Coordinates of C-alpha atoms and ligand atoms in Angstrom, one line a residue:
M1 CA 284.6 195.5 144.9
D2 CA 282.6 193.0 143.1
R3 CA 281.9 189.7 144.7
V4 CA 285.4 189.0 145.9
S5 CA 285.7 187.9 149.4
V6 CA 288.8 188.7 151.2
S7 CA 289.9 187.6 154.6
S8 CA 292.9 189.1 156.2
S9 CA 294.5 189.5 159.5
S10 CA 297.0 191.9 160.8
S11 CA 300.5 191.1 159.9
S12 CA 303.5 191.5 162.1
C13 CA 305.7 190.6 159.2
M14 CA 307.4 193.8 158.5
K15 CA 309.2 196.5 160.3
S16 CA 307.1 199.5 159.9
R17 CA 309.3 201.3 157.5
F18 CA 308.8 198.5 154.9
L19 CA 305.0 198.4 155.3
E20 CA 303.3 199.4 152.1
P21 CA 300.0 201.1 152.2
S22 CA 298.0 198.3 150.9
D23 CA 300.0 195.2 151.1
S24 CA 297.3 193.2 152.6
G25 CA 296.4 192.4 149.1
I26 CA 293.0 194.0 149.6
S27 CA 292.9 197.6 149.0
C28 CA 294.1 197.4 145.5
L29 CA 291.1 195.3 144.5
R30 CA 288.6 197.6 146.0
K31 CA 289.6 200.3 143.6
F32 CA 288.6 198.4 140.5
S33 CA 285.2 198.7 139.1
S34 CA 285.0 195.1 138.0
V35 CA 287.2 192.3 139.2
S36 CA 287.5 189.1 137.4
F37 CA 289.1 187.0 140.0
S38 CA 290.0 183.5 140.7
S39 CA 287.6 181.2 142.3
S40 CA 288.9 178.8 144.9
S41 CA 285.9 176.6 144.8
S42 CA 288.1 174.0 143.3
S43 CA 286.9 170.5 143.4
S44 CA 290.4 169.2 143.4
S45 CA 291.4 169.6 146.9
P46 CA 295.1 169.7 147.1
S47 CA 296.0 166.3 148.2
S48 CA 299.4 165.7 146.7
S49 CA 302.6 165.4 148.6
N50 CA 303.6 168.7 147.0
I51 CA 301.2 170.4 149.3
R52 CA 302.4 171.0 152.8
S53 CA 301.0 172.7 155.8
P54 CA 303.1 175.2 157.7
T55 CA 305.6 173.4 159.8
K56 CA 306.5 176.1 162.1
S57 CA 304.8 179.1 163.5
V58 CA 305.2 182.2 161.6
S59 CA 305.1 185.8 162.8
C60 CA 302.9 187.1 160.0
S61 CA 299.4 185.8 159.7
S62 CA 298.2 184.3 156.6
F63 CA 295.7 186.0 154.4
S64 CA 293.6 184.6 151.7
I65 CA 291.7 185.9 148.8
G66 CA 288.9 184.0 147.1
S67 CA 286.6 181.3 148.4
S68 CA 283.8 183.2 146.8
T69 CA 281.3 183.1 144.1
S70 CA 283.2 185.9 142.4
S71 CA 282.9 186.9 138.7
V72 CA 285.4 184.2 138.2
S73 CA 287.7 184.1 135.3
M74 CA 290.2 181.6 136.6
G75 CA 288.6 179.0 138.8
S76 CA 288.2 175.4 139.1
P77 CA 290.4 173.1 137.1
G78 CA 289.4 172.9 133.5
N79 CA 288.1 176.4 133.5
L80 CA 291.2 178.2 132.6
K81 CA 290.4 181.7 131.4
P82 CA 292.5 184.9 131.4
K83 CA 292.4 186.7 134.8
V84 CA 291.5 190.2 133.8
V85 CA 290.9 193.2 136.1
N86 CA 289.2 196.3 134.7
G87 CA 289.7 199.7 136.2
T88 CA 288.8 203.2 135.4
N89 CA 289.6 205.1 132.2
G90 CA 290.1 201.9 130.2
Y91 CA 292.6 200.5 132.6
V92 CA 293.0 196.7 132.1
L93 CA 295.3 194.4 134.2
E94 CA 296.0 191.1 132.5
D95 CA 297.0 189.4 135.7
V96 CA 298.9 186.2 136.2
P97 CA 297.5 183.2 138.0
H98 CA 298.3 182.6 141.7
L99 CA 298.4 179.3 143.7
I100 CA 295.5 180.5 145.8
D101 CA 293.4 180.6 142.7
Y102 CA 293.0 176.9 143.0
I103 CA 294.4 176.1 146.4
P104 CA 292.5 178.2 148.9
D105 CA 293.8 179.2 152.3
L106 CA 297.5 178.6 151.7
P107 CA 299.5 179.9 154.6
T108 CA 301.8 182.8 154.0
Y109 CA 305.2 183.6 155.5
C110 CA 307.2 186.7 156.0
N111 CA 309.6 187.3 153.1
P112 CA 313.1 186.4 154.5
L113 CA 314.5 189.4 152.6
Q114 CA 313.2 191.6 155.4
D115 CA 316.1 190.3 157.5
N116 CA 318.6 190.3 154.7
P117 CA 321.2 193.1 155.4
A118 CA 321.5 193.9 151.7
F119 CA 317.8 194.6 151.3
S120 CA 316.6 195.7 154.7
V121 CA 318.2 199.1 154.2
V122 CA 316.5 199.7 150.9
K123 CA 313.4 201.9 151.2
Q124 CA 310.3 200.4 149.5
Y125 CA 312.2 197.3 148.4
F126 CA 309.0 195.3 148.4
V127 CA 306.8 195.9 145.4
H128 CA 303.4 197.5 146.1
V129 CA 300.6 195.1 145.3
D130 CA 298.9 197.7 143.2
D131 CA 302.0 198.3 141.0
T132 CA 301.4 197.4 137.3
V133 CA 303.2 198.4 134.2
P134 CA 301.5 199.8 131.1
T135 CA 302.0 198.4 127.7
K136 CA 301.1 201.7 126.1
V137 CA 303.5 204.5 126.7
V138 CA 302.7 206.7 123.7
V139 CA 299.3 208.2 124.6
H140 CA 297.1 211.1 124.0
K141 CA 295.3 213.0 126.7
D142 CA 292.1 211.1 126.3
S143 CA 293.6 207.7 125.5
P144 CA 292.3 204.8 127.5
R145 CA 295.0 203.5 129.9
G146 CA 295.1 200.2 128.1
T147 CA 296.6 196.9 129.1
H148 CA 298.9 196.5 132.1
F149 CA 300.9 193.7 133.5
R150 CA 301.8 193.0 137.1
R151 CA 305.1 194.6 138.2
A152 CA 307.7 192.0 139.1
G153 CA 309.6 192.0 142.4
P154 CA 309.7 190.8 145.9
R155 CA 306.5 190.7 147.9
Q156 CA 306.1 191.2 151.7
K157 CA 304.6 187.7 152.0
V158 CA 305.7 184.5 150.4
Y159 CA 303.9 181.3 150.0
F160 CA 306.8 179.0 150.5
Q161 CA 309.1 178.4 153.5
S162 CA 312.8 178.1 152.5
D163 CA 313.1 174.5 153.6
E164 CA 309.9 173.5 151.8
V165 CA 311.1 174.6 148.3
H166 CA 312.5 172.1 145.8
A167 CA 313.1 174.1 142.7
C168 CA 314.1 172.8 139.3
I169 CA 315.5 174.5 136.2
V170 CA 315.2 173.4 132.6
T171 CA 316.5 174.9 129.4
C172 CA 314.8 174.0 126.0
G173 CA 315.1 175.0 122.3
G174 CA 318.1 176.5 120.6
L175 CA 321.1 178.0 122.3
C176 CA 321.2 181.7 123.2
P177 CA 323.8 183.8 125.0
G178 CA 322.9 184.2 128.7
L179 CA 321.4 180.8 129.4
N180 CA 324.0 180.0 131.9
T181 CA 323.7 183.5 133.5
V182 CA 320.0 182.9 134.1
I183 CA 320.6 179.5 135.6
R184 CA 323.3 180.9 137.9
E185 CA 321.1 183.8 139.0
I186 CA 318.1 181.6 139.7
V187 CA 320.3 179.4 141.9
Y188 CA 321.9 182.4 143.6
S189 CA 318.6 184.2 144.1
L190 CA 316.9 181.2 145.6
H191 CA 319.9 180.5 147.8
Y192 CA 321.0 183.9 149.0
M193 CA 317.7 185.7 149.0
Y194 CA 315.3 183.0 150.1
G195 CA 317.5 180.4 151.8
V196 CA 316.5 177.7 149.4
T197 CA 319.1 174.9 149.1
R198 CA 317.3 172.3 147.0
V199 CA 317.6 173.2 143.3
S200 CA 317.8 170.5 140.6
G201 CA 318.9 171.0 137.0
I202 CA 316.9 169.0 134.5
D203 CA 319.2 167.4 132.0
G204 CA 318.7 168.1 128.3
G205 CA 315.4 169.9 128.0
Y206 CA 311.8 168.7 128.5
R207 CA 312.6 165.0 127.9
G208 CA 315.1 165.2 130.8
F209 CA 312.2 165.3 133.3
Y210 CA 311.3 161.7 132.6
A211 CA 314.4 160.3 130.8
K212 CA 317.4 161.5 132.8
N213 CA 318.6 162.1 136.3
T214 CA 318.7 165.5 137.7
I215 CA 321.8 167.6 138.5
A216 CA 322.1 169.2 141.9
L217 CA 322.7 173.0 141.5
T218 CA 324.5 174.9 144.2
P219 CA 326.0 178.4 144.3
K220 CA 329.4 176.7 144.2
N221 CA 328.9 174.6 141.1
V222 CA 327.2 177.4 139.1
N223 CA 329.6 180.1 140.3
D224 CA 331.4 180.8 137.1
I225 CA 329.1 179.3 134.5
H226 CA 328.0 182.7 133.2
K227 CA 331.4 183.0 131.5
R228 CA 330.6 180.0 129.2
G229 CA 328.3 179.9 126.2
G230 CA 325.5 177.3 125.9
T231 CA 323.7 175.8 128.8
I232 CA 325.3 173.6 131.4
L233 CA 322.0 171.7 131.6
G234 CA 321.9 170.8 128.0
T235 CA 318.9 171.5 125.8
S236 CA 316.7 169.7 123.2
R237 CA 313.9 170.1 120.8
G238 CA 310.8 167.8 120.9
G239 CA 310.2 165.3 123.7
H240 CA 307.5 167.3 125.4
D241 CA 305.2 164.8 127.1
T242 CA 303.0 166.7 129.5
S243 CA 301.8 164.0 131.8
K244 CA 305.2 162.3 132.1
I245 CA 306.7 165.7 132.9
V246 CA 304.1 166.5 135.6
D247 CA 304.4 162.9 137.0
S248 CA 308.1 163.5 137.3
I249 CA 307.6 166.9 139.0
Q250 CA 305.2 165.2 141.5
D251 CA 307.4 162.2 142.1
R252 CA 310.4 164.3 142.8
G253 CA 308.5 166.6 145.1
I254 CA 309.4 169.6 143.0
N255 CA 307.3 172.7 143.8
Q256 CA 308.9 175.5 141.7
V257 CA 309.6 174.9 138.0
Y258 CA 311.7 177.4 136.2
I259 CA 311.5 177.0 132.4
I260 CA 313.9 178.8 130.2
G261 CA 313.1 178.8 126.5
G262 CA 311.6 180.3 123.4
D263 CA 308.0 180.4 122.1
G264 CA 307.8 176.6 121.8
T265 CA 309.1 176.2 125.3
Q266 CA 306.6 178.7 126.7
K267 CA 303.8 176.8 125.0
G268 CA 305.1 173.7 126.7
A269 CA 305.3 175.5 130.0
S270 CA 301.7 176.7 129.6
V271 CA 300.4 173.1 129.2
I272 CA 302.5 172.0 132.2
F273 CA 301.0 174.7 134.2
E274 CA 297.5 173.7 133.1
E275 CA 298.2 170.1 134.1
V276 CA 299.7 171.1 137.5
R277 CA 296.6 173.1 138.1
K278 CA 294.3 170.4 137.1
R279 CA 296.0 168.1 139.6
G280 CA 295.7 170.8 142.3
L281 CA 299.5 170.8 143.0
K282 CA 301.2 173.5 145.0
V283 CA 303.7 173.8 142.2
V284 CA 304.7 177.1 140.6
V285 CA 305.4 177.0 136.9
A286 CA 307.4 180.1 135.8
G287 CA 308.9 180.9 132.4
I288 CA 311.9 183.0 131.4
P289 CA 311.7 183.9 127.7
K290 CA 314.8 182.9 125.7
T291 CA 315.2 183.3 122.0
I292 CA 318.0 184.5 119.8
D293 CA 315.4 185.5 117.2
N294 CA 313.6 187.9 119.5
D295 CA 310.4 186.4 118.3
I296 CA 308.6 186.5 121.6
P297 CA 305.8 189.1 121.7
V298 CA 305.0 191.7 124.4
I299 CA 308.5 191.9 125.9
D300 CA 310.9 194.7 124.9
K301 CA 313.5 192.2 123.7
S302 CA 314.8 188.8 124.7
F303 CA 318.0 188.2 126.6
G304 CA 321.0 187.3 124.4
F305 CA 319.7 189.4 121.5
D306 CA 322.1 192.3 122.1
T307 CA 325.1 189.9 122.4
A308 CA 324.1 188.2 119.1
V309 CA 323.7 191.5 117.3
E310 CA 327.1 192.5 118.6
E311 CA 328.8 189.3 117.5
A312 CA 327.1 189.6 114.1
Q313 CA 329.1 192.8 113.6
R314 CA 332.3 190.8 113.4
A315 CA 331.0 188.8 110.5
I316 CA 329.6 191.9 108.8
N317 CA 332.9 193.7 109.3
A318 CA 334.8 190.8 107.7
A319 CA 332.4 190.8 104.8
H320 CA 332.9 194.5 104.3
V321 CA 336.7 194.3 104.5
E322 CA 336.7 191.5 102.0
A323 CA 334.3 193.2 99.7
E324 CA 336.0 196.6 99.6
S325 CA 339.4 195.1 99.0
V326 CA 338.6 193.8 95.6
E327 CA 336.9 195.0 92.4
N328 CA 333.1 194.5 92.4
G329 CA 333.4 192.8 95.8
I330 CA 330.2 191.5 97.3
G331 CA 330.0 190.2 100.9
V332 CA 327.1 188.1 101.8
V333 CA 326.4 187.3 105.5
K334 CA 323.7 185.0 106.7
L335 CA 322.3 185.5 110.2
M336 CA 319.8 183.7 112.3
G337 CA 316.1 184.5 112.2
R338 CA 313.7 181.7 111.2
Y339 CA 310.5 183.7 111.0
S340 CA 311.6 187.1 112.4
G341 CA 314.3 189.3 111.0
F342 CA 315.2 191.2 114.1
I343 CA 318.9 190.1 114.3
A344 CA 319.4 191.0 110.7
M345 CA 317.6 194.3 111.1
Y346 CA 319.5 195.4 114.2
A347 CA 322.8 194.1 113.0
T348 CA 322.3 196.1 109.8
L349 CA 321.4 199.3 111.7
A350 CA 324.3 198.9 114.0
S351 CA 326.9 198.2 111.4
R352 CA 326.3 200.9 108.7
D353 CA 328.3 198.9 106.3
V354 CA 325.3 196.9 105.0
D355 CA 323.8 197.9 101.7
L356 CA 321.0 195.4 101.6
C357 CA 319.2 193.6 104.4
L358 CA 316.8 190.8 103.6
I359 CA 314.4 189.4 106.2
P360 CA 311.6 186.8 106.3
E361 CA 308.9 189.5 106.7
S362 CA 309.9 191.4 103.6
P363 CA 309.4 189.5 100.3
F364 CA 311.8 190.4 97.6
H365 CA 312.2 189.6 93.9
L366 CA 315.4 189.1 92.0
E367 CA 314.7 190.0 88.4
G368 CA 313.4 193.1 86.7
P369 CA 312.9 196.8 87.6
G370 CA 313.1 197.3 91.4
G371 CA 314.5 193.8 91.8
L372 CA 317.6 192.7 93.8
F373 CA 319.9 192.2 90.8
E374 CA 319.2 195.7 89.5
Y375 CA 320.0 197.2 92.9
V376 CA 323.2 195.1 93.3
E377 CA 324.4 196.3 89.9
T378 CA 323.7 199.9 90.7
R379 CA 325.5 199.6 94.0
L380 CA 328.6 198.0 92.4
R381 CA 328.7 200.7 89.8
E382 CA 328.3 203.5 92.4
M383 CA 330.5 202.1 95.2
G384 CA 332.6 199.3 93.7
H385 CA 331.5 196.9 96.5
M386 CA 328.5 196.0 98.6
V387 CA 327.5 194.0 101.7
I388 CA 324.3 191.9 101.9
V389 CA 322.9 190.6 105.2
I390 CA 320.3 187.9 104.8
A391 CA 318.2 186.3 107.6
E392 CA 318.0 182.6 107.3
G393 CA 314.2 182.6 106.9
A394 CA 314.2 185.3 104.1
G395 CA 313.2 184.3 100.6
Q396 CA 312.4 180.7 101.5
D397 CA 309.5 180.7 99.0
L398 CA 311.9 181.7 96.2
V399 CA 314.4 179.0 97.3
A400 CA 311.6 176.4 97.4
E401 CA 310.7 177.4 93.8
S402 CA 314.2 176.7 92.5
I403 CA 315.2 173.8 94.8
Q404 CA 312.5 171.1 94.8
S405 CA 312.6 169.5 98.2
A406 CA 310.0 168.3 100.7
A407 CA 309.3 170.6 103.6
V408 CA 311.1 169.1 106.6
Q409 CA 310.5 169.9 110.3
D410 CA 312.7 169.6 113.4
A411 CA 311.6 167.5 116.4
S412 CA 309.6 170.5 117.8
G413 CA 307.7 171.0 114.5
N414 CA 309.7 174.0 113.4
R415 CA 310.3 174.2 109.6
L416 CA 313.8 173.3 108.6
L417 CA 315.1 175.9 106.2
Q418 CA 317.1 175.8 103.0
D419 CA 320.4 177.6 103.0
V420 CA 319.2 180.9 101.5
G421 CA 322.7 182.4 101.9
L422 CA 324.3 179.8 99.5
W423 CA 321.3 180.1 97.2
I424 CA 321.4 183.9 96.9
S425 CA 325.2 183.9 96.4
Q426 CA 324.8 181.4 93.6
K427 CA 322.0 183.4 92.0
I428 CA 324.0 186.6 92.1
K429 CA 327.1 184.9 90.6
D430 CA 325.0 183.4 87.8
Y431 CA 323.3 186.7 87.0
F432 CA 326.5 188.6 86.6
S433 CA 328.5 185.9 84.8
K434 CA 325.7 184.7 82.5
Q435 CA 323.4 187.7 81.9
R436 CA 325.7 190.7 82.5
K437 CA 329.1 189.2 81.6
M438 CA 330.5 191.2 84.5
A439 CA 333.2 189.9 86.8
I440 CA 332.3 190.0 90.5
N441 CA 334.0 188.7 93.6
L442 CA 331.6 187.3 96.1
K443 CA 332.4 186.0 99.6
Y444 CA 329.8 184.2 101.6
I445 CA 330.1 184.2 105.4
D446 CA 327.8 182.0 107.5
P447 CA 328.3 182.8 111.2
T448 CA 324.9 181.6 112.2
Y449 CA 325.8 179.4 115.2
M450 CA 328.8 181.6 116.2
I451 CA 326.4 184.4 117.2
R452 CA 324.4 182.3 119.6
A453 CA 327.0 179.9 121.1
I454 CA 328.9 182.7 123.0
P455 CA 328.6 184.0 126.5
S456 CA 326.4 187.0 127.0
N457 CA 327.8 190.5 127.0
A458 CA 327.7 192.9 129.9
S459 CA 324.3 194.3 129.3
D460 CA 322.7 190.9 128.6
N461 CA 324.3 189.7 131.9
V462 CA 322.6 192.4 133.8
Y463 CA 319.3 191.7 132.0
C464 CA 319.6 188.0 132.7
T465 CA 320.2 188.7 136.4
L466 CA 317.1 190.9 136.7
L467 CA 314.9 188.4 134.8
A468 CA 316.1 185.5 137.0
Q469 CA 315.6 187.5 140.3
S470 CA 312.2 188.7 139.2
C471 CA 311.2 185.2 138.3
V472 CA 312.3 183.8 141.7
H473 CA 310.4 186.7 143.6
G474 CA 307.3 185.8 141.6
A475 CA 307.5 182.1 142.4
M476 CA 308.1 182.7 146.1
A477 CA 305.2 185.0 146.2
G478 CA 303.0 182.2 144.8
Y479 CA 302.4 183.6 141.3
T480 CA 302.4 180.9 138.7
G481 CA 301.6 180.4 135.0
F482 CA 303.7 183.4 134.1
T483 CA 306.7 184.5 132.1
S484 CA 309.1 187.1 133.5
G485 CA 309.6 189.8 131.0
L486 CA 310.7 193.4 130.4
V487 CA 307.9 195.7 129.3
N488 CA 308.7 199.3 128.6
G489 CA 311.9 198.9 130.7
R490 CA 310.2 197.4 133.7
Q491 CA 310.2 193.9 135.0
T492 CA 306.8 192.3 134.8
Y493 CA 304.9 189.0 135.1
I494 CA 303.0 188.2 131.9
P495 CA 300.4 185.4 131.7
F496 CA 301.5 182.6 129.4
Y497 CA 298.6 183.0 127.1
R498 CA 299.9 186.5 126.1
I499 CA 303.4 185.2 125.4
I500 CA 302.3 182.3 123.2
E501 CA 299.5 183.7 121.3
R502 CA 301.6 184.9 118.4
Q503 CA 305.2 185.5 117.2
N504 CA 306.9 188.8 117.3
Q505 CA 307.8 189.9 113.8
V506 CA 309.3 193.0 112.1
V507 CA 306.4 195.0 110.7
I508 CA 307.7 196.2 107.4
T509 CA 305.2 199.1 107.2
D510 CA 306.2 200.5 110.6
R511 CA 308.9 203.0 111.6
M512 CA 311.8 200.7 112.4
W513 CA 312.0 199.1 109.0
A514 CA 311.6 202.5 107.4
R515 CA 314.6 203.6 109.4
L516 CA 316.6 200.7 108.1
L517 CA 315.5 201.4 104.5
A518 CA 316.6 205.0 105.0
S519 CA 319.9 203.8 106.4
T520 CA 320.8 201.3 103.7
N521 CA 319.0 203.1 100.9
Q522 CA 317.9 199.7 99.6
P523 CA 314.6 199.2 97.7
S524 CA 311.7 198.3 99.8
F525 CA 310.6 195.7 97.3
L526 CA 307.1 196.6 98.3
R527 CA 304.8 196.8 95.3
T528 CA 302.1 199.4 95.5
K529 CA 299.6 196.5 95.5
D530 CA 301.2 195.1 98.7
V531 CA 301.0 198.5 100.4
I532 CA 297.4 199.0 99.5
E533 CA 296.5 195.5 100.7
D534 CA 298.4 196.0 103.9
K535 CA 296.6 199.4 104.5
K536 CA 293.3 197.7 103.9
E537 CA 294.1 195.1 106.5
R538 CA 295.4 197.6 109.0
G539 CA 292.8 200.4 108.4
P540 CA 293.7 204.1 107.7
P541 CA 296.9 205.3 109.3
T542 CA 295.7 208.4 111.2
P543 CA 293.5 207.0 113.9
L544 CA 296.2 205.6 116.0
L545 CA 294.2 206.2 119.1
E546 CA 291.1 204.6 117.6
K547 CA 293.2 201.5 117.0
Q548 CA 294.4 201.7 120.5
N549 CA 290.8 202.1 121.7
S550 CA 289.8 199.0 119.9
A551 CA 289.7 195.7 121.4
N552 CA 292.5 194.6 119.2
D553 CA 295.3 195.1 121.6
N554 CA 297.5 192.6 119.9
L555 CA 297.8 194.8 116.9
V556 CA 298.6 197.8 119.2
N557 CA 301.2 195.9 121.1
K558 CA 302.8 194.7 117.9
E559 CA 302.9 198.2 116.6
Q560 CA 304.4 199.6 119.7
I561 CA 307.1 197.1 119.6
N562 CA 308.0 197.9 116.1
D563 CA 307.3 201.5 116.3
K564 CA 309.6 202.7 119.1
Ligands
ATP601 N1 302.8 173.6 121.3 C1 303.7 173.0 122.1 N2 303.2 172.3 123.2 C2 304.0 171.7 124.1 N3 305.4 171.7 123.9 C3 305.9 172.4 122.9 C4 305.1 173.0 122.0 N4 305.9 173.6 121.0 C5 307.1 173.3 121.4 N5 307.2 172.6 122.5 C6 308.3 172.0 123.2 O1 309.2 173.1 123.6 C7 310.5 172.8 123.4 C8 311.3 173.8 122.7 O2 310.6 174.2 121.5 P1 311.3 174.7 120.2 O3 312.3 173.7 119.7 O4 310.3 175.2 119.2 O5 312.2 175.9 120.7 P2 311.9 177.3 121.3 O6 311.6 177.2 122.7 O7 310.8 178.0 120.5 O8 313.2 178.1 121.2 P3 314.0 178.7 119.9 O9 313.0 178.7 118.8 O10 314.4 180.0 120.3 O11 315.1 177.8 119.7 C9 310.6 171.4 122.7 O12 311.0 170.4 123.7 C10 309.2 171.2 122.2 O13 308.8 169.8 122.3
F6P602 O1 319.9 174.1 114.4 P1 319.0 174.3 115.6 O2 319.8 174.1 116.9 O3 317.8 173.5 115.6 O4 318.6 175.8 115.6 C1 318.4 176.6 114.5 C2 317.3 177.6 114.8 O5 317.3 178.1 116.2 C3 317.2 179.5 116.2 O6 318.5 179.9 116.6 C4 316.3 179.9 117.3 O7 316.7 179.5 118.5 C5 316.8 179.9 114.9 O8 317.3 181.2 114.5 C6 317.4 178.8 114.0 O9 316.7 178.6 112.8
MG603 MG1 311.0 179.1 118.7

């Protein structure tokens, strides 16, 4: 082990059958050839009221890692760098921060779950400290092992006593099915697993921290909120004022902050974490990724996405019924997807009634050979009807060319879009009436808000529950600056910087989009020139492993997500 000092003392925490081989937090580190670890030589000694010393004697002894001149990657405030652990055969752990990275010698306590009848019977319920989850699952025999994230779940030792915790929950950004389920499950997990009774809801997104009163959340008052769409806490865009938010956290004595929201929200969470850390507060900042657009990278998918895709089927079905009931019927359905077309792509693949799916990532053209008009006409002649699904962010450049209007942003700085559904409907009508003198019957359905304002379906409910529980386990274990997320089917803790570094988008030269094209039989609209340029950018297709070997893990992750 490389310059990491560890002090530990024996723990009487666990009954022997729950003891894990190396749950002292030590042995795992010894295995790694180089360890970038957090320094605790912080100059900001924790002086705030959020930092408490143990108030009662505990049966398990505390252990601490750090206090060293390690090859530090995350250390004193202002020196925030990724915490990366390199192992053998190209193994990389992109670890998440921990409170002890900047507050040394924090006491630990036995996890109360060990006495919980539901869990004490489960063998190996506690997660082994060495457990990590690979981002690469398609490998060759000589592939490097690649990037891993810390496996989520309960730890033997926690860094908070039950009566010490004051948690808060905030929801930000647009609505998404499952928000209430996540809120409910955070409250339930804190209460029933960890005996935490003080949970406050922040009213109306980030600005609620400093502009509104909080709402006390109890198992009783959140009991059936999962049956409702929306968020009982309210949400908003804009209004992120880091220092006011952290002042409010400090003033209220909050020490666990659960932040549910999309890419913008996670960026906000990341700066809150940095500020908390700079101030040396014993405050965990944990994110749960929420986005109907599925535009958050690294994770398998975001909660509520399945529900939205399912709900979109109803609109597509209606469009299909309308279209096939008349001569030359065309049904146009606009779905959400500002920058990423995942909802449109999956709704199309699920439905099988869609003949043309248009997404922001795939440019298209209307006129001429290989254009949209030509395809629509062919389809009408062959089938007598057709269904078009269009993501709201698709073709915005074309709309902007024909409708001169200034680019407008919402309060969070997101581009406000023109109604591409209306625009394309009008374009198709004009083409057939003016240029082709052909009668068509077009119906435009806009269910955009309907697919996100509903309660989550069964599978999203399960997913929301696991995300919330994982997040609570991580916070109680002292991890911070992380987002809970599913990676290759496993719950993980992902450092904020990986979640916010880019947006997840459909890669139109990867398998999933090709599958869609094969299913709809629509033109790809890709001109040879675009393919050549894309190939130049991405390099030759064969050396998949070389790409994976390369330092450019972003590209690899992006490909794996799109290439399942
Ligand atoms: N770069 C940033 N730094 C700090 N706060 C941010 C940043 N970007 C966005 N936020 C804040 O995060 C909140 C939500 O952002 P946004 O409206 O973009 O939604 P989102 O979380 O991306 O969700 P979605 O796009 O799925 O609706 C807003 O209150 C906004 O002020
Ligand atoms: O109208 P609002 O609430 O700002 O949200 C619209 C946007 O939010 C999203 O649903 C993302 O949450 C986008 O698909 C959409 O463009
Ligand atoms: Mg967003």
